[in-house]
GROMACS .gro file of C-alpha atoms in nm:
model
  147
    1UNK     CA    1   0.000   0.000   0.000
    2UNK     CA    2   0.125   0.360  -0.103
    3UNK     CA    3   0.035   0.624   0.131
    4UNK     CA    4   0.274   0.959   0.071
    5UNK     CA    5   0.239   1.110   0.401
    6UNK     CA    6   0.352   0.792   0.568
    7UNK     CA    7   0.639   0.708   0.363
    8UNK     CA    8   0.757   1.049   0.451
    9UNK     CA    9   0.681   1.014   0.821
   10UNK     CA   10   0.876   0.658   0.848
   11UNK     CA   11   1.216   0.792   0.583
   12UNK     CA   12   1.484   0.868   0.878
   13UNK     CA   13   1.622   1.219   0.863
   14UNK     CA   14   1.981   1.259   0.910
   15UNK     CA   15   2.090   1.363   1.233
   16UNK     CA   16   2.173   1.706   1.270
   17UNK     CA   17   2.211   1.979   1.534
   18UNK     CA   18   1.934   2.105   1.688
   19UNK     CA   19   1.865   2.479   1.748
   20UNK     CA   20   1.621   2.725   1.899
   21UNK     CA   21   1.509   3.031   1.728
   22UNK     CA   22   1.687   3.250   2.017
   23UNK     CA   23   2.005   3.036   1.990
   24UNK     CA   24   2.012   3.139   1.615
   25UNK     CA   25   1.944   3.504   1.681
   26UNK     CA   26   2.253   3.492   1.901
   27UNK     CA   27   2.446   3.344   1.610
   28UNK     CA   28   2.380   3.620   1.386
   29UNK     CA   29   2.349   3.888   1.672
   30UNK     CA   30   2.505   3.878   2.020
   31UNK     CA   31   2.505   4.201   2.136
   32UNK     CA   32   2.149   4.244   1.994
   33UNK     CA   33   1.995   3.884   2.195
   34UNK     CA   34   2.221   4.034   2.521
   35UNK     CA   35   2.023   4.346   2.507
   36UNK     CA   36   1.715   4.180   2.460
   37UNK     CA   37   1.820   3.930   2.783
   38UNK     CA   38   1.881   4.222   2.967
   39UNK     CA   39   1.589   4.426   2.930
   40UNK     CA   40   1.429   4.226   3.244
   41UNK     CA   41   1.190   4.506   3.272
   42UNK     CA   42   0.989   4.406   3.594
   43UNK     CA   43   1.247   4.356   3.768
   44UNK     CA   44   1.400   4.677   3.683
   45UNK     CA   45   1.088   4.883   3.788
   46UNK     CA   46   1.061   4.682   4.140
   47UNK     CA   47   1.439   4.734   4.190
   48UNK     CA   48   1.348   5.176   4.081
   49UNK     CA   49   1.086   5.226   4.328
   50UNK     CA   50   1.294   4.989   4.607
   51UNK     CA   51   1.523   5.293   4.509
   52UNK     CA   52   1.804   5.040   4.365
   53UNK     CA   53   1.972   5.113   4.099
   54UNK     CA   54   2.012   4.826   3.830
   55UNK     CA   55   2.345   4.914   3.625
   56UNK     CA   56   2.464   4.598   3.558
   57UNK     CA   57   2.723   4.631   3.794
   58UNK     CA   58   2.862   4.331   4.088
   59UNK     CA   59   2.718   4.608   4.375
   60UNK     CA   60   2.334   4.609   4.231
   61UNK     CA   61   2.355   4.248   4.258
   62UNK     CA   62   2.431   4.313   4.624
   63UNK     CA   63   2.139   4.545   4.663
   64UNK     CA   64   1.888   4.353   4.499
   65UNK     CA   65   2.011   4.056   4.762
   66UNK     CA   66   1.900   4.353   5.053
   67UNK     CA   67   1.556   4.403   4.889
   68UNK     CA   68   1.264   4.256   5.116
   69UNK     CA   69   1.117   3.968   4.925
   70UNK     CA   70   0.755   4.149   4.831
   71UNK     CA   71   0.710   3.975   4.534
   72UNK     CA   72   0.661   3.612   4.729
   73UNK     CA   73   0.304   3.751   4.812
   74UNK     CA   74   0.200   3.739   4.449
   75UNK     CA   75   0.256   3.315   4.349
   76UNK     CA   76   0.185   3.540   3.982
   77UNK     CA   77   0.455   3.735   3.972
   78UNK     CA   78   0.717   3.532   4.162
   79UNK     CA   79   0.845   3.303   3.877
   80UNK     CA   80   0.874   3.652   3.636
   81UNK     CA   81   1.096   3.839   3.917
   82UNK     CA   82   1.260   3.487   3.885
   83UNK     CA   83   1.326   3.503   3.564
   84UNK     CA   84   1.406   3.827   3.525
   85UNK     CA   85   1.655   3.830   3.840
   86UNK     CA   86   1.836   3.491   3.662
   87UNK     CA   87   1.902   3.719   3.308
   88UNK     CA   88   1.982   4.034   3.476
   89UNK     CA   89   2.217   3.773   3.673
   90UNK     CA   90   2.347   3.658   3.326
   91UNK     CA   91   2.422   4.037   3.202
   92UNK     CA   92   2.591   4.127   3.488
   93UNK     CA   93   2.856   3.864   3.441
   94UNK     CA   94   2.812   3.854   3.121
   95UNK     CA   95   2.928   4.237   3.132
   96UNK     CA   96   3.183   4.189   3.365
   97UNK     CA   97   3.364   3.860   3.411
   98UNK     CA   98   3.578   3.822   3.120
   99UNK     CA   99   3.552   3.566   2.856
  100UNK     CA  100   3.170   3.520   3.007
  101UNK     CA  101   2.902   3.491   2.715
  102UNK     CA  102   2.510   3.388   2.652
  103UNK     CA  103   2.530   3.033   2.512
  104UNK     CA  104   2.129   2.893   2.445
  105UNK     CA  105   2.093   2.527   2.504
  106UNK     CA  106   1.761   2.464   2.255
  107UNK     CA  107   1.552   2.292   2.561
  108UNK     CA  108   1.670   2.434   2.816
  109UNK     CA  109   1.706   2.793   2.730
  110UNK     CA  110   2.040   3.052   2.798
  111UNK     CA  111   2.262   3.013   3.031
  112UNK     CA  112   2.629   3.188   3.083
  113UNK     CA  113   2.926   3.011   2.946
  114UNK     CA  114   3.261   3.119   3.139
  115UNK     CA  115   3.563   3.131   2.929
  116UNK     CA  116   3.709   2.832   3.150
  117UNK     CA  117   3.401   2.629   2.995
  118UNK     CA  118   3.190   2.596   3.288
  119UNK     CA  119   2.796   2.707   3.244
  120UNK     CA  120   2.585   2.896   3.517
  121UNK     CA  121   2.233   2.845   3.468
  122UNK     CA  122   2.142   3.204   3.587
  123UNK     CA  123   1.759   3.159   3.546
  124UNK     CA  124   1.754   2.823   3.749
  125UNK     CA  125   1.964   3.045   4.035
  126UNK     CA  126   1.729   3.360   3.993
  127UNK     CA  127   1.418   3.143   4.060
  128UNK     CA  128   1.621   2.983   4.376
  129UNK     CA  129   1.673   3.351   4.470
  130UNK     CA  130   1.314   3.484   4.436
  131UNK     CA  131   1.170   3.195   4.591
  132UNK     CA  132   1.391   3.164   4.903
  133UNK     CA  133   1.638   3.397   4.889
  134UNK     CA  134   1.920   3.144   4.804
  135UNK     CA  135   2.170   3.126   4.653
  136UNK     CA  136   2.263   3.527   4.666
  137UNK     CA  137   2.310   3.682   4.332
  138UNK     CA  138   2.586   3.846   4.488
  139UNK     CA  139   2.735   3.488   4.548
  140UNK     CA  140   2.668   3.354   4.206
  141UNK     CA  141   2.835   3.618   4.039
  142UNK     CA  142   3.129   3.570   4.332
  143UNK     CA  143   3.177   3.232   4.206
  144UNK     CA  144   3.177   3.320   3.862
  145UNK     CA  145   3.403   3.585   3.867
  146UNK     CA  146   3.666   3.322   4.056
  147UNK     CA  147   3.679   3.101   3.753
   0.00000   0.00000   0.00000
């Protein structure tokens, strides 16, 4: 029997690597996808009226450790501070720890690749952060900047 569609389905494709529409954006435009991951826009307006100032800098990760933990009263909100604490996270080291860059794993999303080869997934440690507090951003960017 001669059905197209299934002859198609069954034919093996050859193995190749898989991507992720942001990992190809960051191909063809790092500096473009790194401004993109560092917008992180709620987190930079809870951080402006906490009266912290978020210029990707090692200190405003210390000061965002000192804010009190408002967002934990809103289960809505909490994973998006999350989030956005993890990539702010990434462009701060990113920015600062030399040889540090985006790298996008295609399911499992970006994480920062240190120029020693070792990978900090940022959001995974933002959502630790906004959920409990731990670990400090402070301290993850600490331990980047070591290696």
């Amino acid at each position: 029997m001669n059905i197209p569609f299934l002859d198609n389905w069954l034919k093996r494709r050859e193995p190749g690597p898989v991507t992720s529409p942001l990992a190809e954006a960051l191909d063809r435009d790092p500096v473009g996808v790194g401004e993109l991951l560092a917008e992180c826009e709620l987190l930079r307006a809870r951080a402006d009226r906490s009266g912290v100032a978020l210029d990707d800098t090692p200190r405003s990760l210390q000061e965002l450790d000192q804010l009190p933990p408002r967002w934990r009263d809103d289960p809505e909100e909490l994973p998006w501070v999350g989030n956005d604490a993890g990539l702010y996270l990434g462009t701060v080291i990113v920015r600062n720890v030399p040889g540090a860059r985006w790298h996008v794993w295609p399911d499992s999303g970006p994480v920062v690749r240190l120029a020693s080869g070792r990978e900090i997934q940022v959001v995974e440690a933002g959502l630790d952060w906004a959920m409990t507090g731990s670990p400090e951003l402070s301290q993850v960017y600490a331990e980047a900047s070591e290696h």
